[in-house]
XYZ file of C-alpha atoms in Angstrom:
528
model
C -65.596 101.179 69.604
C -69.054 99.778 70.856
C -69.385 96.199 70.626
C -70.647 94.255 67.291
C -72.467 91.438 67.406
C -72.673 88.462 65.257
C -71.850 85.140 63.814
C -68.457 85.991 65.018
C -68.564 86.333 68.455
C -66.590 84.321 71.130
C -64.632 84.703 73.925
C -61.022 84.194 72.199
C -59.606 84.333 68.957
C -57.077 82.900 67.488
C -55.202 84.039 64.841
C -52.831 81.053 63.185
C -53.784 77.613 62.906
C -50.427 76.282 63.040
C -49.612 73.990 65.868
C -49.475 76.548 68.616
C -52.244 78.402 67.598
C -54.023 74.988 67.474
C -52.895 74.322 70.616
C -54.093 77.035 72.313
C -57.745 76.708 71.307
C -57.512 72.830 72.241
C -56.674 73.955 76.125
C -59.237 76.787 76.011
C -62.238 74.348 74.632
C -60.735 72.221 77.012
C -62.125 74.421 79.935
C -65.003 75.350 78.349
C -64.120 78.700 76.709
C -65.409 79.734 73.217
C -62.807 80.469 70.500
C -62.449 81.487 66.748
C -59.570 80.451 65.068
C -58.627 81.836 62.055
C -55.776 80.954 59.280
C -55.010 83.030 56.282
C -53.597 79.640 54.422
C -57.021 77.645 53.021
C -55.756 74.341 54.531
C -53.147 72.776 57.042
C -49.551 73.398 55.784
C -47.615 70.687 54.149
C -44.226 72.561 54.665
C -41.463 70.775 56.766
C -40.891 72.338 59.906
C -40.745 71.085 63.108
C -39.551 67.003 63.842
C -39.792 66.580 67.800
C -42.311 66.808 70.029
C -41.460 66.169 73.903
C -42.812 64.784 77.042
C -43.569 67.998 78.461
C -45.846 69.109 75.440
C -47.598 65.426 74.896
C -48.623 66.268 78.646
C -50.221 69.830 77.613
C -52.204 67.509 74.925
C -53.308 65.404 77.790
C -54.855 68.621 79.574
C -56.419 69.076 76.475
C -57.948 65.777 76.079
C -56.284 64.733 72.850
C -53.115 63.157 74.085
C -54.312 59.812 72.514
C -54.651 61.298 69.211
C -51.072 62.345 69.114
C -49.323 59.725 70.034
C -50.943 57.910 66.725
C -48.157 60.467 64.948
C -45.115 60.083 67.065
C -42.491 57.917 67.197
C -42.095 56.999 70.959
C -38.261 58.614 71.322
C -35.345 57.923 73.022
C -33.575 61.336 73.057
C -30.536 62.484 70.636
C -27.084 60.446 69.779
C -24.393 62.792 69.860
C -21.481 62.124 67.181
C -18.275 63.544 66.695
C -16.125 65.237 63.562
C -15.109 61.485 62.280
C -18.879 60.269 62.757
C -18.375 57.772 65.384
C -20.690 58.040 68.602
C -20.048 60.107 71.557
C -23.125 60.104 73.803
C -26.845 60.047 73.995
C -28.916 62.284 75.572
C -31.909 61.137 77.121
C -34.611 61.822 79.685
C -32.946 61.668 83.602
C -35.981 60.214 84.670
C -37.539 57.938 81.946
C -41.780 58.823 81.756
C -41.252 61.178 84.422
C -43.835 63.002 82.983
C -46.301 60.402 81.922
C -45.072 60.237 78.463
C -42.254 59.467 76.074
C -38.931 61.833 76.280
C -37.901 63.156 73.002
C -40.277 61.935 70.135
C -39.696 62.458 66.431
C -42.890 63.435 64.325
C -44.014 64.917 61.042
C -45.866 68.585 61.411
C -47.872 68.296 58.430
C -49.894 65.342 60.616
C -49.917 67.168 63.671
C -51.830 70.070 62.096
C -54.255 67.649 60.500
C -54.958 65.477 63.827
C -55.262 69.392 65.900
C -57.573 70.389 62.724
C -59.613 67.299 63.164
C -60.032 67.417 66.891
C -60.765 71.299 66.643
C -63.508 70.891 63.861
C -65.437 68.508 66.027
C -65.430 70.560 68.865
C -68.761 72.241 69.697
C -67.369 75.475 71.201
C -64.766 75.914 68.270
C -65.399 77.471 65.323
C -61.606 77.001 62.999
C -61.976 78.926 59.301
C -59.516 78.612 57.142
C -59.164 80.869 54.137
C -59.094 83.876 56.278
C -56.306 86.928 56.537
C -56.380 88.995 59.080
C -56.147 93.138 57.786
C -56.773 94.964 61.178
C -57.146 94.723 64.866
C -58.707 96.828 67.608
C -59.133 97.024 71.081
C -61.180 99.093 73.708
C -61.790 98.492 77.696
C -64.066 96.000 76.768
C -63.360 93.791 73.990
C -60.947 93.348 70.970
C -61.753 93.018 67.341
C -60.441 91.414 64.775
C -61.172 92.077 60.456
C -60.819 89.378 58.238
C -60.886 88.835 54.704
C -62.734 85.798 54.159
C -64.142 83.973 51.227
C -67.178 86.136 51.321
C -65.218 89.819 51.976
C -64.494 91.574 54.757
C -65.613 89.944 58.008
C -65.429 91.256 61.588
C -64.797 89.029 64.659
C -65.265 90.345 68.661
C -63.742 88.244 71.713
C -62.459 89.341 75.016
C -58.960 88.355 73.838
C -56.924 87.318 70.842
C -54.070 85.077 70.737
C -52.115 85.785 68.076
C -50.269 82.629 66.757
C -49.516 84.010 63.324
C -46.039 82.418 62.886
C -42.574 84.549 62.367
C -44.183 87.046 60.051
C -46.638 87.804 62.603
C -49.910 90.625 61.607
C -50.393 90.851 65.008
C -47.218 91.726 65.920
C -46.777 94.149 62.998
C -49.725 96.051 63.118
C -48.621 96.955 66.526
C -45.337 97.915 65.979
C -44.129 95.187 67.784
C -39.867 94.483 67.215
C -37.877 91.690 67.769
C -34.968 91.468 69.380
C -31.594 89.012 68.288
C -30.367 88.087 65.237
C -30.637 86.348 61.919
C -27.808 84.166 60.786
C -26.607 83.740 56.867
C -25.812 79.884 56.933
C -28.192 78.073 55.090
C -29.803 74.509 55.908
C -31.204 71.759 53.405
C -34.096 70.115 55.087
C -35.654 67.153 52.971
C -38.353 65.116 54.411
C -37.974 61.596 52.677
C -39.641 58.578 52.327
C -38.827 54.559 52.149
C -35.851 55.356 54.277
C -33.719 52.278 56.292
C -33.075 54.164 59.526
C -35.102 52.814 62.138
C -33.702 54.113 65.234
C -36.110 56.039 67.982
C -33.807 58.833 68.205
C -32.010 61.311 66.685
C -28.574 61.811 65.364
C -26.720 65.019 64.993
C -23.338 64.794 63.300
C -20.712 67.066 64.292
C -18.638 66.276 61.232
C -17.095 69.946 60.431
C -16.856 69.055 56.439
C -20.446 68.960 56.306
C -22.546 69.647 59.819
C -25.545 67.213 59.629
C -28.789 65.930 61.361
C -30.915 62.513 60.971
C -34.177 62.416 62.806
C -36.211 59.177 61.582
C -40.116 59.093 61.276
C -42.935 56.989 61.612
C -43.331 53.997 58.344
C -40.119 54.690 56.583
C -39.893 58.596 57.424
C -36.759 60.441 57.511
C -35.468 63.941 57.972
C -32.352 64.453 56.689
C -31.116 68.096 57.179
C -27.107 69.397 55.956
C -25.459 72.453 56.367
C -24.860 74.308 52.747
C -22.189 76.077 51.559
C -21.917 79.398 49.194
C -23.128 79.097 45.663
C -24.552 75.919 46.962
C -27.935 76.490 46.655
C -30.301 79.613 48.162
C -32.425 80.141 51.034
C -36.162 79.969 50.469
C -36.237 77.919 47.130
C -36.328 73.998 46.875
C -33.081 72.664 46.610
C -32.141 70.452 43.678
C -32.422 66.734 43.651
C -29.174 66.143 42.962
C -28.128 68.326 45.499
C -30.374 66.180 47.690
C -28.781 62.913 46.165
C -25.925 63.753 46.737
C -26.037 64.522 50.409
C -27.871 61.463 51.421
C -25.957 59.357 49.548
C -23.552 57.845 52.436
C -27.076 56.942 54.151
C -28.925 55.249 50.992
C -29.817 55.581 47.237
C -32.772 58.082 46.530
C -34.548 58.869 43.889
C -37.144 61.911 43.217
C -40.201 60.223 44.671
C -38.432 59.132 47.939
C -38.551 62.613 48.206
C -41.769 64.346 50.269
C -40.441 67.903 50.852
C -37.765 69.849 50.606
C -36.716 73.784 51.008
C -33.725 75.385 51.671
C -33.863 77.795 55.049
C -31.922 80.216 57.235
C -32.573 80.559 61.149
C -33.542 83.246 63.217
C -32.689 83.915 67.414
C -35.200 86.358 68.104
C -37.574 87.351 70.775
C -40.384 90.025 70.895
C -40.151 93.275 72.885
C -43.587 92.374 74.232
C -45.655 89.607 73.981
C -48.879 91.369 75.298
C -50.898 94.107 73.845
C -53.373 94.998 76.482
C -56.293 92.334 75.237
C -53.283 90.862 72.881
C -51.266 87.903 73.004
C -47.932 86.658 70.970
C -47.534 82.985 71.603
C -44.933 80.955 69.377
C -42.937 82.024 66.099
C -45.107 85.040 66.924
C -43.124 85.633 70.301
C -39.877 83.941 69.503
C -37.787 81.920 67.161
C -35.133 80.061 67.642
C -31.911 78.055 65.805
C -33.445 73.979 65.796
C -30.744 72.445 67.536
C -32.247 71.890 71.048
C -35.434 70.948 69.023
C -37.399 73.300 71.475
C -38.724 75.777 68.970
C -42.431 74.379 68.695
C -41.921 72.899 72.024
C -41.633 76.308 73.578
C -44.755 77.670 71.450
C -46.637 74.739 73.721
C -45.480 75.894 76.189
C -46.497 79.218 75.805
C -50.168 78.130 75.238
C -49.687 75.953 78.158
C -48.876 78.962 80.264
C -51.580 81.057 78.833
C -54.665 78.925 78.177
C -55.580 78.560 81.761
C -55.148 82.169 82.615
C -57.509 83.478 80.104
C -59.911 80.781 80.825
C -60.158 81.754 84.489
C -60.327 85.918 83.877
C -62.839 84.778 80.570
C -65.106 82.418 83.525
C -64.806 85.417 85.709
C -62.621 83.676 88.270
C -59.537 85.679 88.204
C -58.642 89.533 87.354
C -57.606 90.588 84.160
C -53.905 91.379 85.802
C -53.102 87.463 86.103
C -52.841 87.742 82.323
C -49.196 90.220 83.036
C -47.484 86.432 84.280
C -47.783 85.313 80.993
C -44.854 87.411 79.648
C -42.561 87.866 82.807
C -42.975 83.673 83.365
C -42.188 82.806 80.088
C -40.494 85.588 78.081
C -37.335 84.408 79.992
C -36.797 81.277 79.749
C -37.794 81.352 75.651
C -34.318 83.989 75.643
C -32.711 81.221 77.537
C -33.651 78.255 75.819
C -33.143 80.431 72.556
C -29.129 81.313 73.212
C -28.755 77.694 74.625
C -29.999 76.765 70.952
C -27.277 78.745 69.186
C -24.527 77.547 71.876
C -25.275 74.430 70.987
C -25.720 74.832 67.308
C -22.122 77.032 66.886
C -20.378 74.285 69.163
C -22.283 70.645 67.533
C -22.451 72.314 63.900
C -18.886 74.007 63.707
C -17.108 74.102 60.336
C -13.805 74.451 62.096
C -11.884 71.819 62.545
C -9.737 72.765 65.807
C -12.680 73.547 67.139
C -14.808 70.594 66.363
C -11.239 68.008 67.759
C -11.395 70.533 70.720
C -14.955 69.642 71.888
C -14.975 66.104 71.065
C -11.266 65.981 73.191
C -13.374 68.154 76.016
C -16.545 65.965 75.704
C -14.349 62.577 75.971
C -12.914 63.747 79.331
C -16.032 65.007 80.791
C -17.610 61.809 80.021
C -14.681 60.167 81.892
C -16.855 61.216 84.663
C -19.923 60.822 86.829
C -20.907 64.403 86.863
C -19.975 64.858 83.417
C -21.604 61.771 82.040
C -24.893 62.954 83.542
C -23.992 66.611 82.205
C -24.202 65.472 78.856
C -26.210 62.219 79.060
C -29.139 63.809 80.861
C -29.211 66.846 79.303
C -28.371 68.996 82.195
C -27.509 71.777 79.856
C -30.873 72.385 78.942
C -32.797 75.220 80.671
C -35.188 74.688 83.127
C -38.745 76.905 83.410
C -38.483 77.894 86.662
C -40.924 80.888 87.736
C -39.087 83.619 90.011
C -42.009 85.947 89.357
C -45.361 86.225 88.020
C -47.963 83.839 89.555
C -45.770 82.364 92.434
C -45.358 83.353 96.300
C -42.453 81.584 97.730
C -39.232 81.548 97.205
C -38.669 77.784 96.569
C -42.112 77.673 94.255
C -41.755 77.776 90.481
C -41.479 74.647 89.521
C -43.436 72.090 87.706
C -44.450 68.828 89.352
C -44.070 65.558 87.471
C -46.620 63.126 86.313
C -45.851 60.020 88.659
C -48.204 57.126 88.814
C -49.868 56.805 91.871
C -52.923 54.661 93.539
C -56.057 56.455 94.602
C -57.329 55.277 97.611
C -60.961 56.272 97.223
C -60.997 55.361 93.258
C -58.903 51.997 94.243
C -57.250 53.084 90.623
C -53.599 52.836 89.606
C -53.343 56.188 87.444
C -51.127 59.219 86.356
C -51.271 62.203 88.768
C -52.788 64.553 86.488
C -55.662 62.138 85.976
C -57.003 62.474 89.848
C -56.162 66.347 89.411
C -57.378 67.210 86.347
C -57.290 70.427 84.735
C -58.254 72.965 87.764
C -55.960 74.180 90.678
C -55.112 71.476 93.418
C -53.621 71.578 97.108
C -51.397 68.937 98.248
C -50.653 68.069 102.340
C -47.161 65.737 101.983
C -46.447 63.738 104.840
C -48.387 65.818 107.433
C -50.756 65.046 109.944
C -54.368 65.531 109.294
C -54.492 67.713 111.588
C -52.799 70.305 109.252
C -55.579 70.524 107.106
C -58.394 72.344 109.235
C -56.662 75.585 108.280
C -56.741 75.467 104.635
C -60.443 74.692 103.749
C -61.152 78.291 102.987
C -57.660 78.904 100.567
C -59.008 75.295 99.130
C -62.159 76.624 98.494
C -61.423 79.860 97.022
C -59.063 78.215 94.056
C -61.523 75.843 93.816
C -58.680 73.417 94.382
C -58.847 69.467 94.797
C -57.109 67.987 97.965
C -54.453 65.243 98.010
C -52.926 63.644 101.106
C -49.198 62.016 100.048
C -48.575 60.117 103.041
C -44.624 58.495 103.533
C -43.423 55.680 104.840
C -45.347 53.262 103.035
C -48.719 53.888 104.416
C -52.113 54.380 103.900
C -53.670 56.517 105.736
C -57.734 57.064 105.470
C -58.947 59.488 103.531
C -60.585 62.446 105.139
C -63.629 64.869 104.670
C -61.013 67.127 103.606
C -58.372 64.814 101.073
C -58.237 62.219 99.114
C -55.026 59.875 100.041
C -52.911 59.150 96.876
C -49.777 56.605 97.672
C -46.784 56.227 95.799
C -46.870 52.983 93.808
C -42.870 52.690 92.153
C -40.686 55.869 94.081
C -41.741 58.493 91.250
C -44.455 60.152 93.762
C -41.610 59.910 96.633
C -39.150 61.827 94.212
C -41.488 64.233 92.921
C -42.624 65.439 96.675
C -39.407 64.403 98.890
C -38.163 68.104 99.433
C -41.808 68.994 99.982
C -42.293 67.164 103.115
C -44.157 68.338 106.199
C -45.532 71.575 103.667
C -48.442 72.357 102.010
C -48.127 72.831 97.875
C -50.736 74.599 95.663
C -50.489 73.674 92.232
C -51.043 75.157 89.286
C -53.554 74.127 86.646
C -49.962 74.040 84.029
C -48.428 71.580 87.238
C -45.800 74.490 88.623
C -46.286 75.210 92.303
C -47.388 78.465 93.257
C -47.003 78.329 96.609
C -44.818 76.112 98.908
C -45.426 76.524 103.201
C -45.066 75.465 106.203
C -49.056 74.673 108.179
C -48.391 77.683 110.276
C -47.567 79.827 107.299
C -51.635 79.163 105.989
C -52.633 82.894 106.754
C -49.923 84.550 104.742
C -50.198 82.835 102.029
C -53.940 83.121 101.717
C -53.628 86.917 101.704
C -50.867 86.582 99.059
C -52.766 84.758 97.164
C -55.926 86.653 97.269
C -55.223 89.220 94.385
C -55.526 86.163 91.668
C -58.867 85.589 92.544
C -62.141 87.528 91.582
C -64.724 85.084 92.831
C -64.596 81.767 94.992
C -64.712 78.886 92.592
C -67.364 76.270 93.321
């Protein structure tokens, strides 16, 4: 199929303005790329979904300029309280680092406002156009573009782009009009969720309640917010439909009186643990719900969606500005297909083991938890979440062996700016290359790998100093340990960093050469 042009052309589309899909086209407006986003439903959805954002996606919302804009939604977190199967505390989980990443840890929020404040920013963006009111009935691709039909309020409409992201939720077109499985399993038990309003709680965090006779979880909101969410039993009430009030009365009841306008939502829902066989289609993308769903008891299902379009948004911009071949776009899936399939079975561990009905079993791992807590490895096990996954990149877009990982946010002071900031304000949005405690005679050999990533230059010096800056970096210096920490078992290397903050490369001044031919695939032209 030829090319047709018209009102719908751009370089990306969308399909799913949920909070992924949303996402996405933030980060690709972001850096300048044009992008269609189109939703079947004729507004942003009022249903109750997710209820925690964390640090790590509030930073992808800083990369996408509307950080600011979210945080007027969130309640600034302090993690998850732990409690065991008589209700009495056992631990909290929190961040290991507090702000490590330039933001809040663990922050409860409402969805329905996070769609509207993406919605917002999106309609006012010049190179976005976001239409709502239209379902997407085919797709097709050639070696040249992909297409996308519509039915819109006006009929049939059809929309070219170079690629389409399809962030169409669980029930995915996209997915199914390629033939596209999943892989995992559903599960029968059936959760009450009731967003309510006028509610007492006031903590920052969230409390899940081991309690075997009826598994529960309490996330408070912003102005008298509360999610409330219990564990039903047969005959009950049944998945899909909106459970009763007294149902809902009576469930809340140890936590305060309700009545039927306290209550803002509610639906009764069953969880999935799937993940899809592929999550590219040759100019074809699955990012979120679309990719992979998960039990919510890590809280990481819309988190990992983020970080999905936090993964992928920069790739396409750079093959879409000509900067990078087409075959960067292959990382997406082997960097992030894995650790959704870990962070997916650490979500039903930790649902079967927090949400048991059994009783042994529940007295077993409060007994086990007790002890463990008895120590310092254990506490910070538990109290630091050390159970949680980690993205760490063994292939794709990395070169080294110890590269992979993503960076933190630390404040630092910018010698040249004379500015106290966070580190992805000096780096911005692009690739950068940092020198840690070498001397500046290191850097004459990397100007032309610099160059060809287009990559801004930092100097970390150690020991307290302050080196001047050079032709070739800018000197940042640590201003409270968090720079020291982020870069300590980086010293006397070279780093290049990724515009998503994981390091693609990690080497020794000597090593310059090598890694400048293994790099050299990624790149089509020399950035300027």
């Amino acid at each position: 199929m030829g090319k047709v042009t018209g009102a719908g052309d751009s370089d990306v589309i969308v399909i799913g303005a949920g909070p992924t899909g949303m996402t996405a086209a933030s980060l690709l407006a972001a850096r300048g790329v044009r992008v269609t986003v189109l939703e079947m439903r004729e507004t942003t959805s009022d249903e109750p979904k997710a209820i925690s954002i964390d640090d790590e996606a509030l930073r992808t919302y800083q990369q996408a300029g509307i950080a600011d804009d979210i945080l007027g939604i969130i309640v600034p977190g302090t993690g998850t309280r732990y409690y065991d199967a008589e209700n009495q505390p056992l631990f909290q989980a929190r961040a290991a680092v507090p702000y490590r990443l330039g933001f809040p840890f663990k922050n409860p929020f409402a969805q329905p406002e996070l769609e509207r404040v993406l919605a917002r920013t999106l309609e006012r963006h010049p190179l976005v156009d976001l239409r709502f009111g239209h379902r997407v009935t085919a797709v097709d691709q050639d070696d040249e573009y992909a297409y996308v039909t519509a039915e819109g309020p006006g009929g049939p409409e059809q929309f070219t782009a170079q690629y389409v992201l399809g962030s169409d939720g669980g029930r995915s077109i996209v997915r199914e009009l390629f033939g596209n499985d999943m892989t995992g399993r559903s599960y029968k038990d059936v959760w009450l969720v009731a967003d309510t309003l006028e509610d007492p709680h006031t903590e920052r965090y969230g409390m899940h309640h081991g309690d075997p006779t009826r598994p529960h979880v309490i996330v408070p909101g912003l102005g008298g917010r509360c999610r409330y969410e219990f564990l039903l039993f047969d005959g009950e009430s049944e998945p899909g439909t909106p459970p009763p009030f007294e149902l809902i009365r009576k469930l809340v009841a140890p936590y305060r009186e309700i009545q039927p306008q306290h209550v803002e939502r509610a639906i009764n829902y069953r969880f999935n643990a799937v993940n899809a066989d592929r999550w590219r289609e040759g100019r074809f993308f699955l990012l979120g719900d679309a990719a992979h769903m998960m039990p919510p008891f890590a809280g990481q299902g819309l988190n990992s969606g983020i970080r999905d379009a936090a993964n992928l948004a920069w790739k396409v911009a750079e093959v879409v500005a000509g900067q990078a071949p087409d075959a960067i776009l292959d990382s997406y899936e082997s960097e992030r297909k894995p650790h959704a399939a870990a962070t997916i079975a650490q979500s039903v561990l930790l649902g079967s083991v927090v949400m048991t009905t059994n009783r042994r079993v529940a007295d077993y791992r409060d007994t086990a938890i007790r002890k463990a807590l008895d120590s310092e490895e254990g506490r910070s096990f538990f109290e630091e979440m050390r159970y949680r996954p980690i993205a760490r990149y063994t292939q794709g877009l990395t070169t080294t062996a110890d590269a992979g990982r993503a960076i933190g946010q630390p404040r630092v002071f910018d010698t040249a700016a004379h500015a106290a900031v966070g580190l992805d304000s000096l780096t911005g949005n692009g690739w950068s290359l940092f020198g840690v405690d070498l001397n500046p005679e290191a850097w004459a050999g990397v100007e032309e790998l610099a160059e060809r990533f287009g990559a801004t230059c930092w100097h970390v010096p150690y020991g307290d100093t302050q080196p001047r800056n050079t032709g070739t970096a800018r000197v940042v210096v640590d201003l409270d340990g968090g720079l020291y920490r982020e870069f300590e078992s980086y010293r006397g290397r070279f780093i290049l960093l990724r515009p998503d903050h994981f390091t693609a490369a990690v080497w020794d001044p000597a090593d310059t050469p090598r890694i400048a031919d293994a790099t050299a695939a990624w790149r089509t032209t020399q950035s300027t």
